[in-house]
Short mmCIF file of C-alpha atoms and ligand atoms in Angstrom, two decimals:
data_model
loop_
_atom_site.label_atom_id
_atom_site.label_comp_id
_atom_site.label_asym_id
_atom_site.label_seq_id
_atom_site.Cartn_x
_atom_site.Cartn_y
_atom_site.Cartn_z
CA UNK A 217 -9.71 16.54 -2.08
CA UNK A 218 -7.18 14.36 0.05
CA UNK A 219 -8.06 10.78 -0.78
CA UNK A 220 -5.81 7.57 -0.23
CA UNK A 221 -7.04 4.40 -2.50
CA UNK A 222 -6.22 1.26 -0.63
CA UNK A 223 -6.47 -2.16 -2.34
CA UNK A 224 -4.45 -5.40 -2.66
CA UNK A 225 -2.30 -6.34 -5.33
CA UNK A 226 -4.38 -7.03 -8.41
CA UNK A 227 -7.60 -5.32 -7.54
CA UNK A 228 -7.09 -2.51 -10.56
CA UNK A 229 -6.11 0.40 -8.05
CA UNK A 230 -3.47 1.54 -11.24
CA UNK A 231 -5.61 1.84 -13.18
CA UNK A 232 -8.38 3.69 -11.30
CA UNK A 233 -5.90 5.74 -9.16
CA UNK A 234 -5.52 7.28 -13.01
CA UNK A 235 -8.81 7.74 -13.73
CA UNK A 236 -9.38 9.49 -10.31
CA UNK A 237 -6.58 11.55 -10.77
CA UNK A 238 -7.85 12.76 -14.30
CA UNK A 239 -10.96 13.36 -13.71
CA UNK A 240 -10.44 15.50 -10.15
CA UNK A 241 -7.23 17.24 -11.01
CA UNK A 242 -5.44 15.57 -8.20
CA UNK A 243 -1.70 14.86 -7.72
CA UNK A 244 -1.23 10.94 -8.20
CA UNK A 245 1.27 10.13 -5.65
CA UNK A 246 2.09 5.93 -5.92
CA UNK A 247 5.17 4.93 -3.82
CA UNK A 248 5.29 1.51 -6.05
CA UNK A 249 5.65 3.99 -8.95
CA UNK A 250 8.24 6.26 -7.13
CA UNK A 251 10.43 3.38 -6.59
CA UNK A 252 10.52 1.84 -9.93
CA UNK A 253 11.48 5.02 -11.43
CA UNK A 254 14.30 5.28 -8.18
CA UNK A 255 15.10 1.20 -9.28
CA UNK A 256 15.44 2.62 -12.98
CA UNK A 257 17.84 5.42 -11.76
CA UNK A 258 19.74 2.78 -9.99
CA UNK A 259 19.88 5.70 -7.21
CA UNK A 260 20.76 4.43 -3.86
CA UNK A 261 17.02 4.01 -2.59
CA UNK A 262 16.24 2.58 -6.09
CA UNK A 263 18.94 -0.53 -5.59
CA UNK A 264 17.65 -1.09 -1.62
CA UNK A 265 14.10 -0.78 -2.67
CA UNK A 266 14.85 -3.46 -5.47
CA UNK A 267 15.49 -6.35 -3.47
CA UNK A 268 12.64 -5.73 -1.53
CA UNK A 269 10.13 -5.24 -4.38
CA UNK A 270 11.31 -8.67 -6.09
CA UNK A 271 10.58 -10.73 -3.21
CA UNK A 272 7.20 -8.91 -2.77
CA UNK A 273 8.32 -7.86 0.91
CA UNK A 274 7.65 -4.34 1.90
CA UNK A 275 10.34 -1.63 1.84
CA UNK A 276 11.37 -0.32 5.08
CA UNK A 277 8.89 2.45 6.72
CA UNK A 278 11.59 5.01 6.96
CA UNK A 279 12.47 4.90 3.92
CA UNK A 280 8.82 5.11 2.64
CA UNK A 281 7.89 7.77 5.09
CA UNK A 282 11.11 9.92 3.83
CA UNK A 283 10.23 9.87 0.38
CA UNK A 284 6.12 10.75 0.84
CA UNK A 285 6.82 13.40 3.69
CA UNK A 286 8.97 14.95 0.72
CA UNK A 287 6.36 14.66 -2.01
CA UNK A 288 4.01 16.44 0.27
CA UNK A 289 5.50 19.31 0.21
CA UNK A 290 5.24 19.88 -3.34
CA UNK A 291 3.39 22.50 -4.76
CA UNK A 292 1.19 20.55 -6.87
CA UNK A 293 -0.30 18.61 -4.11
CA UNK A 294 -1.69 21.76 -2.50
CA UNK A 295 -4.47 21.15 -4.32
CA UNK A 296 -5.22 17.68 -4.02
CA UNK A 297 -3.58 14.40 -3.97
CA UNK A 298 -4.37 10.72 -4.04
CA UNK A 299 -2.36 8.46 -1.95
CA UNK A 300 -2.03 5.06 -3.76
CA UNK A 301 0.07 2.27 -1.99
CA UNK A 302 0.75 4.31 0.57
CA UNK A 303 0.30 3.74 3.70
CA UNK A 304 0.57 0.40 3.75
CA UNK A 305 1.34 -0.27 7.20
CA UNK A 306 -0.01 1.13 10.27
CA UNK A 307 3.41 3.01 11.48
CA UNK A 308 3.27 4.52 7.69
CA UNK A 309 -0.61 5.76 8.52
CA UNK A 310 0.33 7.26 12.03
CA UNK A 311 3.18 9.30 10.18
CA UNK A 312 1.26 10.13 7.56
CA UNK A 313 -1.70 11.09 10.20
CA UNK A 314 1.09 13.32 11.94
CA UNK A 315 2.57 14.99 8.98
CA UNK A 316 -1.20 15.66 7.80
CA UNK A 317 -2.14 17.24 11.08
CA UNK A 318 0.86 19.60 11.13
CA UNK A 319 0.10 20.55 7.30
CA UNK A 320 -3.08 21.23 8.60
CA UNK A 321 -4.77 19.10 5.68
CA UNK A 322 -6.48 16.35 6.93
CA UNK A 323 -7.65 13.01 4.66
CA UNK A 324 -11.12 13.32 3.40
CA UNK A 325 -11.56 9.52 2.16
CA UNK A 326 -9.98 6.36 2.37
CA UNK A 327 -11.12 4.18 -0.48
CA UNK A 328 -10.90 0.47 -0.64
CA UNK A 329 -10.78 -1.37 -3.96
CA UNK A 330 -12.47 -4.84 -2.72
CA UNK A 331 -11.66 -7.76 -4.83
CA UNK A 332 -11.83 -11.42 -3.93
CA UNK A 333 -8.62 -13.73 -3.89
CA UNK A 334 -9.45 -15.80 -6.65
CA UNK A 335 -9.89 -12.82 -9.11
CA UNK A 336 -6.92 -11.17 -7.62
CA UNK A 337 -4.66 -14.02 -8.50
CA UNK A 338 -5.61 -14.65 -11.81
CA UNK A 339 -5.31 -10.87 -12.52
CA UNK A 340 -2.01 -10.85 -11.48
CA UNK A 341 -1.19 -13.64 -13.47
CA UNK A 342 -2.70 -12.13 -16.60
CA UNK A 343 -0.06 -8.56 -15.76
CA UNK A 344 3.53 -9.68 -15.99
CA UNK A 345 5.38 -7.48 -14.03
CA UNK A 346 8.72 -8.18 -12.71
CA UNK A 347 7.45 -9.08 -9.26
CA UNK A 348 3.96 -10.89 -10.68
CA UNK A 349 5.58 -14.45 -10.70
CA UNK A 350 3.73 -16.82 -8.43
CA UNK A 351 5.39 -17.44 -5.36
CA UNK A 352 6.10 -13.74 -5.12
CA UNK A 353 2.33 -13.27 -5.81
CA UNK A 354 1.30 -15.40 -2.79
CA UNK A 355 3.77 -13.54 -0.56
CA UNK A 356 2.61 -10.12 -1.81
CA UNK A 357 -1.25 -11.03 -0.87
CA UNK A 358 0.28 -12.43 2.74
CA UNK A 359 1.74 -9.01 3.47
CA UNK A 360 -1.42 -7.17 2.35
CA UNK A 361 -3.50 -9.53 4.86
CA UNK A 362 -1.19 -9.11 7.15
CA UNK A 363 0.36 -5.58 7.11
CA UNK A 364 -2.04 -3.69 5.23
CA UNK A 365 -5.52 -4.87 6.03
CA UNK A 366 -5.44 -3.70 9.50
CA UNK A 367 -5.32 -0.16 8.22
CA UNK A 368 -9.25 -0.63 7.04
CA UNK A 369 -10.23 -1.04 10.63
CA UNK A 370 -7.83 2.00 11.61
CA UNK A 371 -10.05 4.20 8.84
CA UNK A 372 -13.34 2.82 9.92
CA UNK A 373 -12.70 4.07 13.46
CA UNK A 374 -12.17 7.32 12.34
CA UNK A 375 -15.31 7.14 9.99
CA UNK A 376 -12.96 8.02 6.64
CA UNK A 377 -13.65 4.23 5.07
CA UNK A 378 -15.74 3.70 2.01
CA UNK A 379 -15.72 -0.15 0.54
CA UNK A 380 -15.89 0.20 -3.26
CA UNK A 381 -16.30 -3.50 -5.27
CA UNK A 382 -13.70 -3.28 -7.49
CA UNK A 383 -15.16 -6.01 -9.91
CA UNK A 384 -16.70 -5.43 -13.49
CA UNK A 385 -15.02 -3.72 -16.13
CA UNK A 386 -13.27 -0.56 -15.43
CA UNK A 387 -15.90 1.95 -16.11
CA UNK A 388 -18.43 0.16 -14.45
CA UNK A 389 -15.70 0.66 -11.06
CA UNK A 390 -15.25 4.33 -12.13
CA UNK A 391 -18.47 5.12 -11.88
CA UNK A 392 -19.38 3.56 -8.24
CA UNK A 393 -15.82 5.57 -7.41
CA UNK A 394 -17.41 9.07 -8.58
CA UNK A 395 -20.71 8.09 -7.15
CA UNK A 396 -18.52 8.11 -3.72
CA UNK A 397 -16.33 10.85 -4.54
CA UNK A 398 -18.97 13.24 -5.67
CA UNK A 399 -20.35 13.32 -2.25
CA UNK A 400 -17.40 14.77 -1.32
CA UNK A 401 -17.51 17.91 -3.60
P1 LIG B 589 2.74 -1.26 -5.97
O1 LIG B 589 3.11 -0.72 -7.31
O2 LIG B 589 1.95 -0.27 -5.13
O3 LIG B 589 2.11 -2.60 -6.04
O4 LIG B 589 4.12 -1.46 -5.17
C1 LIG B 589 5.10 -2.37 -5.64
C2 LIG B 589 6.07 -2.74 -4.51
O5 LIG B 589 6.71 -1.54 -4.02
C3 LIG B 589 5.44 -3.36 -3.28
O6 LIG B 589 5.24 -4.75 -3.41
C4 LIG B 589 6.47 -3.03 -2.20
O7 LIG B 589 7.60 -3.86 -2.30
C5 LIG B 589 6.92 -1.62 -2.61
N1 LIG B 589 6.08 -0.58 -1.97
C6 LIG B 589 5.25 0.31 -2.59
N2 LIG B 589 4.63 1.12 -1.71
C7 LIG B 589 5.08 0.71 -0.48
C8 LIG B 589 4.79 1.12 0.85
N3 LIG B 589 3.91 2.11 1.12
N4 LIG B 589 5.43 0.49 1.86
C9 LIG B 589 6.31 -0.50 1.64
N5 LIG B 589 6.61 -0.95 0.40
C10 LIG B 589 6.02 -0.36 -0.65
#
């Protein structure tokens, strides 16, 4: 299964992307995670995707698009992957689109993790991280709006969306996930 979870910041896609990829033996393939671990490494992408991630802005799509167009090709994602953070834009989807059409694997679902503002914000307040601090919050949730949310209607059009509420407690949101998922099997 080829799956991308979409979701804005807060909404509990971490930990569900997790859960998803335990439970269906998929590759878990999070750009946020693959540039903290580059940012730990202090390798070059690590130290430009830095500044970036600590203002909440959006690292460049090149560089993005470079780093999953490599992951791809590993072997354990012949099997299965789920995309989570990525795309995030709509130039990330059409390059993901093309690099999916010439691997000749198309998506299967694109899940969204619904969550309202309110509950997003005081989640985020509740995590910590290094780019969780308040003004950097508000500017993270203006990109997603912005940048990201288009990419639902992008989805929709070519009938791959399915709306998941993403509140409760986290098995209750695993469970309406696998109700979804297992339709897919
Ligand atoms: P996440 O862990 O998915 O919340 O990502 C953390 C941060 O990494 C984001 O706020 C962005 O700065 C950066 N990032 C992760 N994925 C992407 C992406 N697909 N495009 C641009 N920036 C990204």
């Amino acid at each position: 299964m080829r799956i991308i979870f979409i979701g804005p910041p807060g909404a509990g896609k971490g930990t569900q992307a997790g859960k998803i990829v335990d439970s269906y033996k998929l590759a878990h393939l999070s750009t946020g995670d693959m540039l903290r671990a580059a940012t730990a490494a202090k390798t070059e992408i690590g130290l430009l995707a830095e500044k970036f991630m600590l203002n909440g802005q959006f690292v460049p799509d090149d560089v993005i698009i470079g780093i999953i167009s490599e992951r791809l090709n590993s072997s354990d994602c012949k099997s299965g992957f789920l995309l989570d953070g990525f795309p995030r834009t709509l130039p990330q989807a059409a390059a993901l689109d093309e690099l999916l059409q010439k691997n000749k694997t198309p998506l299967n679902i694109v899940l969204e993790l619904k969550v309202p503002d309110d509950e997003l914000l005081r989640r985020l307040a509740e995590r910590g991280r290094a780019d969780d601090k308040p003004d950097v919050i508000k500017n993270r949730l203006k990109v997603y709006n912005e940048q990201t949310a288009p990419l639902l209607q992008y989805y929709e059009k070519q009938s791959l969306l399915k709306s998941i509420d993403g509140q409760g407690n986290i098995n209750e949101i695993f469970n309406r996930i696998k109700e979804t998922l297992d339709k897919f099997i």
